[in-house]
Structure formats: structure tokens, C-alpha cells
Coordinates of C-alpha atoms in Angstrom, one line a residue:
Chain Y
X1 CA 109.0 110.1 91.5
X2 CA 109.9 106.4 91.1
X3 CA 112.6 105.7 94.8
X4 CA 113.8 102.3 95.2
X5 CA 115.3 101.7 98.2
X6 CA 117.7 98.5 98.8
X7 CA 115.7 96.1 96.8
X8 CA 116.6 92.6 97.2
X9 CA 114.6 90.0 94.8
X10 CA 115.1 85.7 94.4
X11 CA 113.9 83.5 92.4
X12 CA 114.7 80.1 94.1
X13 CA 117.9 80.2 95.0
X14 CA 118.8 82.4 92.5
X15 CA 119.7 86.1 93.6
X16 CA 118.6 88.4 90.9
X17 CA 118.6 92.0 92.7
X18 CA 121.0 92.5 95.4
X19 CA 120.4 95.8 97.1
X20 CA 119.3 97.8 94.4
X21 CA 119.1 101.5 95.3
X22 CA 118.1 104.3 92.2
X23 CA 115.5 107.3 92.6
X24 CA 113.8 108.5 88.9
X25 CA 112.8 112.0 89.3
X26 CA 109.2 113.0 87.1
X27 CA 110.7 114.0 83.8
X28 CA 113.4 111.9 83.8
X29 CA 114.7 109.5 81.9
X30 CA 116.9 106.8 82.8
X31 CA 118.2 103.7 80.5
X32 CA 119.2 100.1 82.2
X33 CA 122.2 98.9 80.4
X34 CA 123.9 95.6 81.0
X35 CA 124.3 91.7 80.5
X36 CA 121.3 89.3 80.1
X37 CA 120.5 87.8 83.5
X38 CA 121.7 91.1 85.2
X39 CA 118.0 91.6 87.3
X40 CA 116.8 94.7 84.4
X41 CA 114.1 93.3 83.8
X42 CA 113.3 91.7 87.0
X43 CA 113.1 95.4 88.5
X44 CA 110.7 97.2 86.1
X45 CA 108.5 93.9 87.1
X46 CA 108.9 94.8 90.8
X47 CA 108.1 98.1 90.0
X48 CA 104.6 97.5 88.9
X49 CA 104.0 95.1 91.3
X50 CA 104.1 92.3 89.2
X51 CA 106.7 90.6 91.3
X52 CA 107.1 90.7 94.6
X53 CA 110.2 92.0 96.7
X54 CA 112.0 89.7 99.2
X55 CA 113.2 92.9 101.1
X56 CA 113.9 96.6 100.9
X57 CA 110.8 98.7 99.3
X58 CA 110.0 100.7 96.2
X59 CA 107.6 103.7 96.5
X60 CA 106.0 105.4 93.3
X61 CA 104.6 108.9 94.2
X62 CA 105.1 107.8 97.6
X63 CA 103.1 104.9 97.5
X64 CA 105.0 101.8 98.7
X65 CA 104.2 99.3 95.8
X66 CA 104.7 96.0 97.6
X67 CA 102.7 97.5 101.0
X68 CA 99.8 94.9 101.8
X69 CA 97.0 97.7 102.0
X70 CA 98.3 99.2 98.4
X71 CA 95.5 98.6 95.4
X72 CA 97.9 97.3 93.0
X73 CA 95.1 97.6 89.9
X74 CA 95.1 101.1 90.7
X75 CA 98.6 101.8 90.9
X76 CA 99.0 100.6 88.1
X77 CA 97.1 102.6 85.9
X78 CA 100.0 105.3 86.8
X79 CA 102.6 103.2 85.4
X80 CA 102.6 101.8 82.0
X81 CA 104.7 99.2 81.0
X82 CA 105.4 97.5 77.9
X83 CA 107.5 94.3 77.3
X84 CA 109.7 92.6 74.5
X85 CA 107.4 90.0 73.7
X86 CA 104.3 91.2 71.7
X87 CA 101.1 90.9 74.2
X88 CA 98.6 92.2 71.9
X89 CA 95.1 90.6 72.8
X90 CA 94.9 88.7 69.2
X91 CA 90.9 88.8 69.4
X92 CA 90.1 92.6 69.6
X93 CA 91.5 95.0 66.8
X94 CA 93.7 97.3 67.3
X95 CA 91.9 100.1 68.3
X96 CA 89.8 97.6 71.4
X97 CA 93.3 96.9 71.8
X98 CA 93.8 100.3 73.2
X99 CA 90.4 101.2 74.3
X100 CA 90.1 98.0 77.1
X101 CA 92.0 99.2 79.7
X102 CA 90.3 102.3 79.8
X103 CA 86.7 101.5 79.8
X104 CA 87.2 98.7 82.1
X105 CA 89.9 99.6 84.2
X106 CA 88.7 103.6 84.0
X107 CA 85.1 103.3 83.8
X108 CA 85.2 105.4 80.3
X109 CA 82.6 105.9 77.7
X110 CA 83.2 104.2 75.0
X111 CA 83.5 107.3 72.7
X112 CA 85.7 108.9 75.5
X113 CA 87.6 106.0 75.4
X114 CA 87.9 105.9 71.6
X115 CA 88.6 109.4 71.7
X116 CA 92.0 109.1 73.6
X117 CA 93.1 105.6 71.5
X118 CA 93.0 107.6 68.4
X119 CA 95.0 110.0 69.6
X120 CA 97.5 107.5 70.9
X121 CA 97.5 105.8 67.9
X122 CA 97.8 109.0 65.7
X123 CA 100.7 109.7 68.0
X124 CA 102.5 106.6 67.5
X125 CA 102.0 106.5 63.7
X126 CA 99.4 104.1 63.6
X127 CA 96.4 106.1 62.6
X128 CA 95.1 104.2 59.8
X129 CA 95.7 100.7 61.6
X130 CA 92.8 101.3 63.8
X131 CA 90.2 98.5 62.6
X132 CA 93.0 96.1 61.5
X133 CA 93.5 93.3 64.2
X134 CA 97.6 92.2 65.8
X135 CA 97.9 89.8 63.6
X136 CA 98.1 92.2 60.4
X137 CA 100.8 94.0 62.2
X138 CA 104.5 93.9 61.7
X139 CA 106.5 93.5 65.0
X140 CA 107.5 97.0 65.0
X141 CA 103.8 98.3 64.5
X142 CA 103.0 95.8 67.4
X143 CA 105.1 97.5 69.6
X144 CA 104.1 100.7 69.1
X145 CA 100.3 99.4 69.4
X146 CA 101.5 98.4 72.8
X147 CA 103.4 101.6 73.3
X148 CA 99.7 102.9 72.8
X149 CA 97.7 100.9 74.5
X150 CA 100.1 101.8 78.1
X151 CA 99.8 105.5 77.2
X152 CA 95.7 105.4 76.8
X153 CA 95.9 105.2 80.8
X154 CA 97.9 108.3 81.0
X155 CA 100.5 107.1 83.0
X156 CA 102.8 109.2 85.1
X157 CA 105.9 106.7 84.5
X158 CA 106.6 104.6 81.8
X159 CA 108.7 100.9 81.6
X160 CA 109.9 99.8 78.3
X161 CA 111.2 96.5 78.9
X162 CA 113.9 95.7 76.0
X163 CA 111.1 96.7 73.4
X164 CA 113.2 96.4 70.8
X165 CA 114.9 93.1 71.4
X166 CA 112.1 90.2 69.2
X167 CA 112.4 92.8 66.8
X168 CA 114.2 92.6 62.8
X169 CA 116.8 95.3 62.4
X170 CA 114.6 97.2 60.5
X171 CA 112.1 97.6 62.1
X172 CA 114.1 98.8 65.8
X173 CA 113.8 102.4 64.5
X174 CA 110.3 102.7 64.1
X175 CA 110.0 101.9 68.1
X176 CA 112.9 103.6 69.1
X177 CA 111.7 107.1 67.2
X178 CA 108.3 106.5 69.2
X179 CA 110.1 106.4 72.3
X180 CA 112.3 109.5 72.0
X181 CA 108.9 111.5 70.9
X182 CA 108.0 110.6 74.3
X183 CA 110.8 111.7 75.9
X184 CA 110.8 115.0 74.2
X185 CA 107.1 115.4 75.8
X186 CA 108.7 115.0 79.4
X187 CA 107.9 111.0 80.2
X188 CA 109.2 109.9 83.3
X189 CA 110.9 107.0 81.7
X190 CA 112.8 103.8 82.6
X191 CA 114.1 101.8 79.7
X192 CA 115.9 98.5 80.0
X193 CA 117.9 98.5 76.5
X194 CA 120.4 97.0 74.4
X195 CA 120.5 99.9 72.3
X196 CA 123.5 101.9 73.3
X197 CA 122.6 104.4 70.6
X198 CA 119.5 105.4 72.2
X199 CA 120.6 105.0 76.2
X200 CA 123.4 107.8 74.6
X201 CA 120.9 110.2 73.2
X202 CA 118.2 110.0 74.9
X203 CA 118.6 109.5 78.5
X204 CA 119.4 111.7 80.8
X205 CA 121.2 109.1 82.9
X206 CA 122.5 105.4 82.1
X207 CA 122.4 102.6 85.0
X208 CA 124.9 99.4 83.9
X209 CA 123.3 97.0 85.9
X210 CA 126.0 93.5 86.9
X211 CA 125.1 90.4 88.5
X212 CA 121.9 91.9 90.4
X213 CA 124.1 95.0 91.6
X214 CA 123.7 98.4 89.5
X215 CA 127.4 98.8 89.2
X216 CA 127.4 102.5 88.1
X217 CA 124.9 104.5 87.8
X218 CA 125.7 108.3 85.7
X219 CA 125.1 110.8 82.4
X220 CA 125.1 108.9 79.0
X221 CA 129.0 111.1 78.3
X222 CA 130.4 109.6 81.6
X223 CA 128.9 106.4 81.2
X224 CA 130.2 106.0 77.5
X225 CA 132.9 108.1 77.3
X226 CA 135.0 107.9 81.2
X227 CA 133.4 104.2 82.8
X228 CA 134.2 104.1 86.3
X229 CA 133.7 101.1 86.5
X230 CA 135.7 98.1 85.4
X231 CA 132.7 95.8 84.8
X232 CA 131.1 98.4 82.7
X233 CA 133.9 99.4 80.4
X234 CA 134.1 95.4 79.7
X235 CA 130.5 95.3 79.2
X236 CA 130.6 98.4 76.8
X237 CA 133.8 97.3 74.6
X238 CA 131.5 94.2 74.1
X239 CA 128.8 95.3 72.7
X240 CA 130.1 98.6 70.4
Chain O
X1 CA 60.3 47.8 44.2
X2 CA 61.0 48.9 48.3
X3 CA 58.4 48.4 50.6
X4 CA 58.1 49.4 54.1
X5 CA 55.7 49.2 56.8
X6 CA 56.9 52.0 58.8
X7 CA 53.9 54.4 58.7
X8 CA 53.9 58.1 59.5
X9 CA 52.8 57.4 63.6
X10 CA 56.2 55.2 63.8
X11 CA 58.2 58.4 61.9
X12 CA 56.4 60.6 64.3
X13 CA 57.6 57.7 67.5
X14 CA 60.6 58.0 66.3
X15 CA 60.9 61.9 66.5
X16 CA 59.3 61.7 69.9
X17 CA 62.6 59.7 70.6
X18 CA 64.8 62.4 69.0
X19 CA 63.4 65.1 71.1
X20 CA 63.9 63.3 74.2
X21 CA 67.7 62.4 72.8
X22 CA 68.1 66.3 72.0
X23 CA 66.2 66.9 75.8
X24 CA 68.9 64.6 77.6
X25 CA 72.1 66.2 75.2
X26 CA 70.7 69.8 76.3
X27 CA 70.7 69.4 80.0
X28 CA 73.6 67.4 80.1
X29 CA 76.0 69.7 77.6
X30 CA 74.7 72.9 79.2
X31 CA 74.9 71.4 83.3
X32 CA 78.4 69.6 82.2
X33 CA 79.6 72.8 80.5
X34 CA 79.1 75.5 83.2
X35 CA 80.3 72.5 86.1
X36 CA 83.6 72.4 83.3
X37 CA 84.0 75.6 83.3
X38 CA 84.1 76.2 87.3
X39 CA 86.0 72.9 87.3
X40 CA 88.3 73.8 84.7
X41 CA 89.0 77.0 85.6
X42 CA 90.2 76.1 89.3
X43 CA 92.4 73.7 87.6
X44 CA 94.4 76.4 85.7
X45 CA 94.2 78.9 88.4
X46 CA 95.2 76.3 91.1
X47 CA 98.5 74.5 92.1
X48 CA 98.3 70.4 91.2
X49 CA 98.6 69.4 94.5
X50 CA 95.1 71.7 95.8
X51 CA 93.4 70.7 92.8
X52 CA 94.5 66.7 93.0
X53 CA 90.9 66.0 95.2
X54 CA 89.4 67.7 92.2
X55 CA 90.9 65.8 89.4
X56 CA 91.2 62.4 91.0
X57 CA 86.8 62.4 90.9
X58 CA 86.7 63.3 87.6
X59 CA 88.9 61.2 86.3
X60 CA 86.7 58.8 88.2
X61 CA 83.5 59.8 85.8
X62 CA 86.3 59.8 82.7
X63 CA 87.2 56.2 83.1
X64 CA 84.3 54.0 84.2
X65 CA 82.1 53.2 81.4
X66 CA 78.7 55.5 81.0
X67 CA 77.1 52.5 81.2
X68 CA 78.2 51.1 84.2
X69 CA 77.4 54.9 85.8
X70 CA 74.0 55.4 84.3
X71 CA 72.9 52.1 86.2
X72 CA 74.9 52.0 89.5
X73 CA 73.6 55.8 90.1
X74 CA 70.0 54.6 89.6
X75 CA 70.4 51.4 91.2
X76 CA 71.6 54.2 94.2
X77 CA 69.0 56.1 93.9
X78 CA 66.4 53.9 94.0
X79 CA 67.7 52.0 96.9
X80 CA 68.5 55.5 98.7
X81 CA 64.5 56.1 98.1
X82 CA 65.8 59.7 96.4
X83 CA 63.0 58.9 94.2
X84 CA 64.5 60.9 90.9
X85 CA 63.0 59.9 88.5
X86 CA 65.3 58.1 85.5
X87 CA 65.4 60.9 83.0
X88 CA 66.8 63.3 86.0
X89 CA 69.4 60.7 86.8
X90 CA 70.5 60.4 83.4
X91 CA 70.7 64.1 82.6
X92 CA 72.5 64.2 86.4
X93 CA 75.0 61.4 85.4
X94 CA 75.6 62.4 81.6
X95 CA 76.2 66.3 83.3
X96 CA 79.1 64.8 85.3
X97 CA 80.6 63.1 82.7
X98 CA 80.6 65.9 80.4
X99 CA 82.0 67.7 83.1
X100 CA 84.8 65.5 83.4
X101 CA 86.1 66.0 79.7
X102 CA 85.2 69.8 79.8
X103 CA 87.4 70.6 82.6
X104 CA 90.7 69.3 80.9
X105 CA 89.2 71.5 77.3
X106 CA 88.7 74.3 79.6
X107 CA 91.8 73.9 81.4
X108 CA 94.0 73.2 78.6
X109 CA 92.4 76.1 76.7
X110 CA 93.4 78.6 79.5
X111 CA 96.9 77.2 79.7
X112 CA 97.4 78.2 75.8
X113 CA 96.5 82.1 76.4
X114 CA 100.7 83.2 76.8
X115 CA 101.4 84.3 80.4
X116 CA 103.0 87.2 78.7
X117 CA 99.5 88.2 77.4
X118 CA 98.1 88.2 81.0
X119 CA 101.0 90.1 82.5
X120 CA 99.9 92.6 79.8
X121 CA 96.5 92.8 80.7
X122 CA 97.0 93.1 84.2
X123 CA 99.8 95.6 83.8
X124 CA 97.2 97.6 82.6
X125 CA 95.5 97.8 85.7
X126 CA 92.9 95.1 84.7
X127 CA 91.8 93.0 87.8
X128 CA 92.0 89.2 87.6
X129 CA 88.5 89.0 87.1
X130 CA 88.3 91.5 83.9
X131 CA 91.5 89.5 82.8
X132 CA 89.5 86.4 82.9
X133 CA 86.5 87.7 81.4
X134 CA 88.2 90.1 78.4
X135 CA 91.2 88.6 77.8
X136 CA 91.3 85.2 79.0
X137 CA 87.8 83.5 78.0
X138 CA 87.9 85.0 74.7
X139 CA 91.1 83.8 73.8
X140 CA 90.6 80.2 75.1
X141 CA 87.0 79.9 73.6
X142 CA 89.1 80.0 70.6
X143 CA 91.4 77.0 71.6
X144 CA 88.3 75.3 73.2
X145 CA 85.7 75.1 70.9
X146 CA 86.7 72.3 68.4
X147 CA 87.1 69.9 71.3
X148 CA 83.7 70.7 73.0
X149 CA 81.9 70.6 69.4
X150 CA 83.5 67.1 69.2
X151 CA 82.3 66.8 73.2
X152 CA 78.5 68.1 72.7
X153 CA 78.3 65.1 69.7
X154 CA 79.7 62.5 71.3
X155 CA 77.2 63.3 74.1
X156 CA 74.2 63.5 71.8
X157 CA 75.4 59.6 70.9
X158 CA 76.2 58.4 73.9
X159 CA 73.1 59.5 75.8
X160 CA 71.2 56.3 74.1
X161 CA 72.6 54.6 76.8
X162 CA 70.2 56.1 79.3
X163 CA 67.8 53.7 77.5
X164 CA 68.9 51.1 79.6
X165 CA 67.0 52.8 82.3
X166 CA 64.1 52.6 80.2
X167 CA 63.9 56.1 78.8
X168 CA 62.5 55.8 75.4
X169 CA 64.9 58.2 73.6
X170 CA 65.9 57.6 69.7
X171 CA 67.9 54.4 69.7
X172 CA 65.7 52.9 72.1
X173 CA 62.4 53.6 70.2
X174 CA 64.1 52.7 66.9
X175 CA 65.1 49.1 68.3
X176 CA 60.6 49.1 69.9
X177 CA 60.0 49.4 66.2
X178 CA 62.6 47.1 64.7
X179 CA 61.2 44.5 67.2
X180 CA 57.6 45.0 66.0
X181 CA 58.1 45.6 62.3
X182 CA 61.0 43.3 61.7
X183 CA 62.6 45.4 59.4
X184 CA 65.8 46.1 61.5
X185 CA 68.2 47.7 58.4
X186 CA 65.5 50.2 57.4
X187 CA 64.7 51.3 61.0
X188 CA 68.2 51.9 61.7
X189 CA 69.1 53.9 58.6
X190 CA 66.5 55.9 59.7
X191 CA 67.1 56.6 63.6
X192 CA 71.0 57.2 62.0
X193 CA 69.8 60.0 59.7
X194 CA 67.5 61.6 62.5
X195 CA 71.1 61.2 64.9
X196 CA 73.0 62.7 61.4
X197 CA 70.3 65.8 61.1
X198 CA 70.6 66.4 64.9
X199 CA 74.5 66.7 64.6
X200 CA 74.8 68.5 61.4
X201 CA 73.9 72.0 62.6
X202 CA 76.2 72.0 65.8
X203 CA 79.1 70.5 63.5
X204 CA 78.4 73.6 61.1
X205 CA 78.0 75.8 63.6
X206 CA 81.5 75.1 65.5
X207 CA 82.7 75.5 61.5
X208 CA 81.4 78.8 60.8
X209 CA 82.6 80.2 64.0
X210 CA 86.2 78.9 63.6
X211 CA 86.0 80.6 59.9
X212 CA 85.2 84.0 60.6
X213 CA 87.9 84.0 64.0
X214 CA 90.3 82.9 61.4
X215 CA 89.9 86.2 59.5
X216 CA 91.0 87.8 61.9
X217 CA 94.1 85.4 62.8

């Protein structure tokens, strides 16, 4: 279980969370819908630790993420997270790609190791891409490398941070059919999105995040079908 | 029809001179390189303002001639009664100023590797260290190794300055010879085609490598 508990975050003088409050249950999946410079992103990044809070806490599995005596590198490895920019690592192929983390991070053989990326990459349709390296890939196939490479650690939770958003049109599909396969395996999942399509189908609830605040938080048919909220319907007659 | 009368002995002086050229590059490149690496790696990891100590003393060895360092840190030496002998300061003082340009190649190299690229790796649970040592260094060796080719040369030439403190190296026993043999042109084309053969290999090396990274690019 992923609780976040009034979460307040800065850059500068700029406020980017502002009391943030949500609790992800294991198994669920939750999409983050809402304008650019809302704080989305900002909070999957506090939620691996990669940022720091400036008050309130977040506790994954009831382990408070920002606590001083918390092993961040090992906390980690129970959350995977995956980002809009391709980060492949351009100088290992795409099957060192996925095995790195493991050996190093794991202490796995490297046949072990190998054993689990091919699985991962057979998973995400990217069996016969093993010996290529990044720079062969298309965006999409990049993506789902990454997708791959997070889900060699067998994470408990999973962060997709607008995966979908460098991508061409055509290839959005390709990442978004990977990420519903794991949701129909029973992911814990929180995806910041600007695909409405998706936060409709496949989450179980949608969060429309607003100037730092999570302005409404509810099921995809309440969300996109009876907005509460004022800010929300604005935001979703904008984008359909 | 050309005459010389450079014998086999001078060929074999002259060689002499190479290897103690090649000596002098070798300990300066490799002490320079790892001191560049520490160096330059503090820089990147560093805010300016720690670092600024760091920088202002190696822009110190960047910008006063090799010349000028080569004899003021022997003249120091000698009147500190160290007692290093001259070939130890010049590998010392060539090892600094090879330090001083690989600390901005290895610092610039580290600031191309994408910050997203680091967040990655350490989103995967990799510790600073591993993401240094997998991710990091591999990536900027790429960035960093046509400028330190071009470093590790310009080293090789400059160290025939250290003959100034009367290490007989190439240059210096090429100009012994011209000034016993009188045949200055010859000597020289010579001493630059020993300096040529010494190059060529590191030059094709640095080549090959960049090649086959690029397959993969």
C-alpha cells in the first residue's frame, strides 16, 4: 500500500504539492489526470525518493520514504518507475539494459538475471530485440524496454510517469497495450497520463490533480461522466 | 646523390631519447589522468562555489607556460634541498598539467550523460557509486576520449621541454647531434618521424575505438 499523507513539496518559491493526501491499495490502479505544472509528476518523484518532501510523509508498505534511517536503494527496488523521456543506457544492449539492475542492485547471477529479462522482454513484445542496442529502437519499443527494465526488479508498485507523452501517435498504443497487460496481472499502479482513453478503461480510480491540490479524486464513470468538480469538468471539456 | 653522416650509434641515441620521451608521456598521462579523474569528478559532483579552491589551482597549471613551471619547480626543489632528481620533477610537473586539462574533459564529459539517464539508473535501486561506475563512466568515456587522445599527444610533444632541465629526451638528443654533425634538416626530419611513429598508434587507437562505439550509436 502506497499512503501519502499531507504532502507538501517547493521548488524555490514555487509551491508544486500543497497538501496532497491519496492512499493506493496493492492491486490498484489509480491514473493522475490534469494540467502541465499541476505537481503529477513531481509526486511519483517523491514517491521514490527522488525528491525530497518539505512536510507531511509518504509510507510505501509502511516504510516512510523520506525517514532519515530509510535505505532509499533498497526501497526502491519495490517500486519501479519509468519516465517520459527515454533513459535507456545507450552503451549496453537491450537485454544489459534490463539485466543491470539486477545483478548489481540484486546480487543475481548473470544467467538468473538473464533468465528474468527475457521473460520481461518476451512479456512486453520485445523478444527478438534482445542483442540490439537503444539506439535501434523506436520510441515506443524504448518505452517498453524501460517498462522491462523496472519490472526485472519485481516491483510491488509501479510509476509510469506520462510514458506516452515524447511519443508519435502511432506508436502511443504499443505502450499503452503493455500497460493494461499489467494491470490485468494485478500491478499496483500509479499512472500520470494524458491519455483520457486509458485513465477511463483501465483504472480503477482517476485523481485530477490542479495547481498542486488533487481537486477530485473518484471511479473513471464519475470522474468522466458526473465531475464534481468545477476545475475538472473545465479540464476534461479541454482536452476531449 | 644524399649523404649523411648519421651512423647507426646516433639512430640508436636518438631512440634512447625516444624512450625516455615515451618514459616522461607515460608517467605524466597515466599520474595526470587518474589526478583528472578524481579532480574532475568532484567538479561534476560538487557545487561551483566548494569546488572554486579546486579550480582556481588548476587553472593556475593551465595558464603559466610548461616552461616557466618545469624550471621554477626545479629551481624549488633544488633550493628546498628535496633533492628529486630532474626526470621526477618533470614527470611531477607534466602530471599536474595534464591534470589540469583532464579535469575540465572529465568534467564536461560527466555533465553530457542526461540527468534523466541517472534518475533512471538510480530509480532502479542503483547506488551512486554503481551509477558512476555502470552508467556514468561508460557513457562519458565515450564523450571524453577524443579530447584526452588529443591531450595524451600534445603531452608526448610538449614533454621536450623537460630538456631544459637537462634530460636528454628526443628533441634534446636530436639538437646534441645536429650540433655535432651539422646537418640540422636531416636530424630533424628524423627526430619528427620517431615523434610521428610514437603518435600514430595512440591516434589509431582513439580511432578504432570511436568506430566500433559508433556501431552501436
Amino acid at each position: 500500500m502506497i499512503e501519502i499523507e499531507n504532502v507538501h513539496k517547493s521548488f524555490g518559491s514555487l509551491k508544486v504539492l500543497k497538501g496532497i493526501d491519496l492512499t493506493v491499495a496493492k492491486g490498484e490502479v489509480v491514473s493522475v489526470i490534469g494540467g502541465s505544472g499541476s505537481g503529477k509528476s513531481t509526486l511519483l518523484t517523491c514517491i521514490n525518493g527522488l525528491e525530497p518532501v518539505d512536510s507531511g510523509r509518504i509510507l510505501v508498505e509502511g516504510v516512510e520514504v523520506h525517514a532519515r534511517s530509510t535505505d532509499l536503494n533498497k526501497l526502491r527496488r519495490k517500486i519501479g518507475i519509468v519516465f517520459q523521456q527515454f533513459n535507456a543506457f545507450p552503451h549496453l544492449t537491450v537485454l544489459e539494459n534490463v539485466t543491470l539492475a539486477p545483478r548489481k542492485v540484486k546480487g543475481m547471477s548473470k544467467r538468473e538475471a538473464e533468465e528474468i529479462a527475457v521473460k520481461q522482454l518476451d512479456h512486453v513484445g520485445l523478444g527478438d530485440k534482445k542483442s540490439v542496442y537503444p539506439s535501434r529502437l523506436s520510441g515506443g519499443q524504448q518505452q517498453r524496454m524501460a517498462i522491462a527494465r523496472a519490472l526485472a526488479m519485481s516491483p510491488g508498485y509501479m510509476l509510469f510517469d506520462e510514458v506516452t507523452s515524447a511519443l508519435d501517435p502511432q506508436l502511443v498504443g504499443e505502450v499503452l497495450d503493455t500497460l493494461k497487460l499489467l494491470a490485468d496481472d494485478g500491478m499496483t499502479m500509479i499512472c500520470v497520463t494524458h491519455e483520457m482513453g486509458f485513465a477511463r478503461d483501465v483504472s480503477d480510480r482517476v485523481a485530477f490533480f490542479d495547481q498542486g491540490v488533487m481537486a477530485e479524486i473518484g471511479p473513471p464513470e464519475q470522474i468522466f461522466g458526473d465531475a464534481k468538480n468545477e476545475a475538472t469538468r473545465k479540464f476534461l471539456s479541454s482536452v476531449r | 646523390m644524399f649523404e649523411t653522416s648519421l651512423t647507426l650509434n646516433d639512430l640508436m641515441f636518438m631512440l634512447k631519447g625516444a624512450g625516455v620521451t615515451l618514459m616522461v608521456t607515460f608517467f605524466a598521462v597515466t599520474g595526470g589522468t587518474l589526478m583528472g579523474l578524481a579532480f574532475g569528478v568532484i567538479r561534476a559532483q560538487f557545487k561551483p562555489w566548494v569546488t572554486l579552491p579546486l579550480a582556481f589551482v588548476l587553472d593556475i597549471f593551465r595558464s603559466v607556460p610548461l616552461l616557466i613551471q618545469l624550471i621554477l619547480a626545479n629551481a624549488f626543489q633544488a633550493i628546498a634541498g628535496y633533492g628529486i632528481s630532474p626526470f621526477v620533477t618533470s614527470c611531477i610537473v607534466l602530471a599536474l598539467y595534464t591534470a589540469a586539462y583532464c579535469t575540465e574533459i572529465v568534467r564536461g564529459a560527466i555533465a553530457a550523460v542526461p540527468a534523466v539517464t541517472r534518475r533512471a539508473a538510480r530509480s532502479l535501486g542503483l547506488t551512486w557509486r554503481q551509477d558512476m561506475t555502470q552508467v556514468v563512466f561508460p557513457m562519458a568515456l565515450r564523450v571524453a576520449l577524443p579530447s584526452w587522445i588529443g591531450l595524451t599527444l600534445g603531452v608526448m610533444k610538449d614533454s621536450a621541454l623537460v630538456l631544459w632541465l637537462g634530460i636528454i629526451e628526443l628533441l634534446r638528443a636530436s639538437q646534441i647531434l645536429v650540433t655535432r654533425l651539422q646537418e640540422p634538416m636531416f636530424i630533424l626530419l628524423v627526430a619528427g618521424a620517431i615523434y610521428f611513429v610514437l603518435s600514430f598508434p595512440i591516434a589509431r587507437l582513439g580511432a578504432q575505438l570511436e568506430k566500433r562505439w559508433k556501431e552501436n550509436d
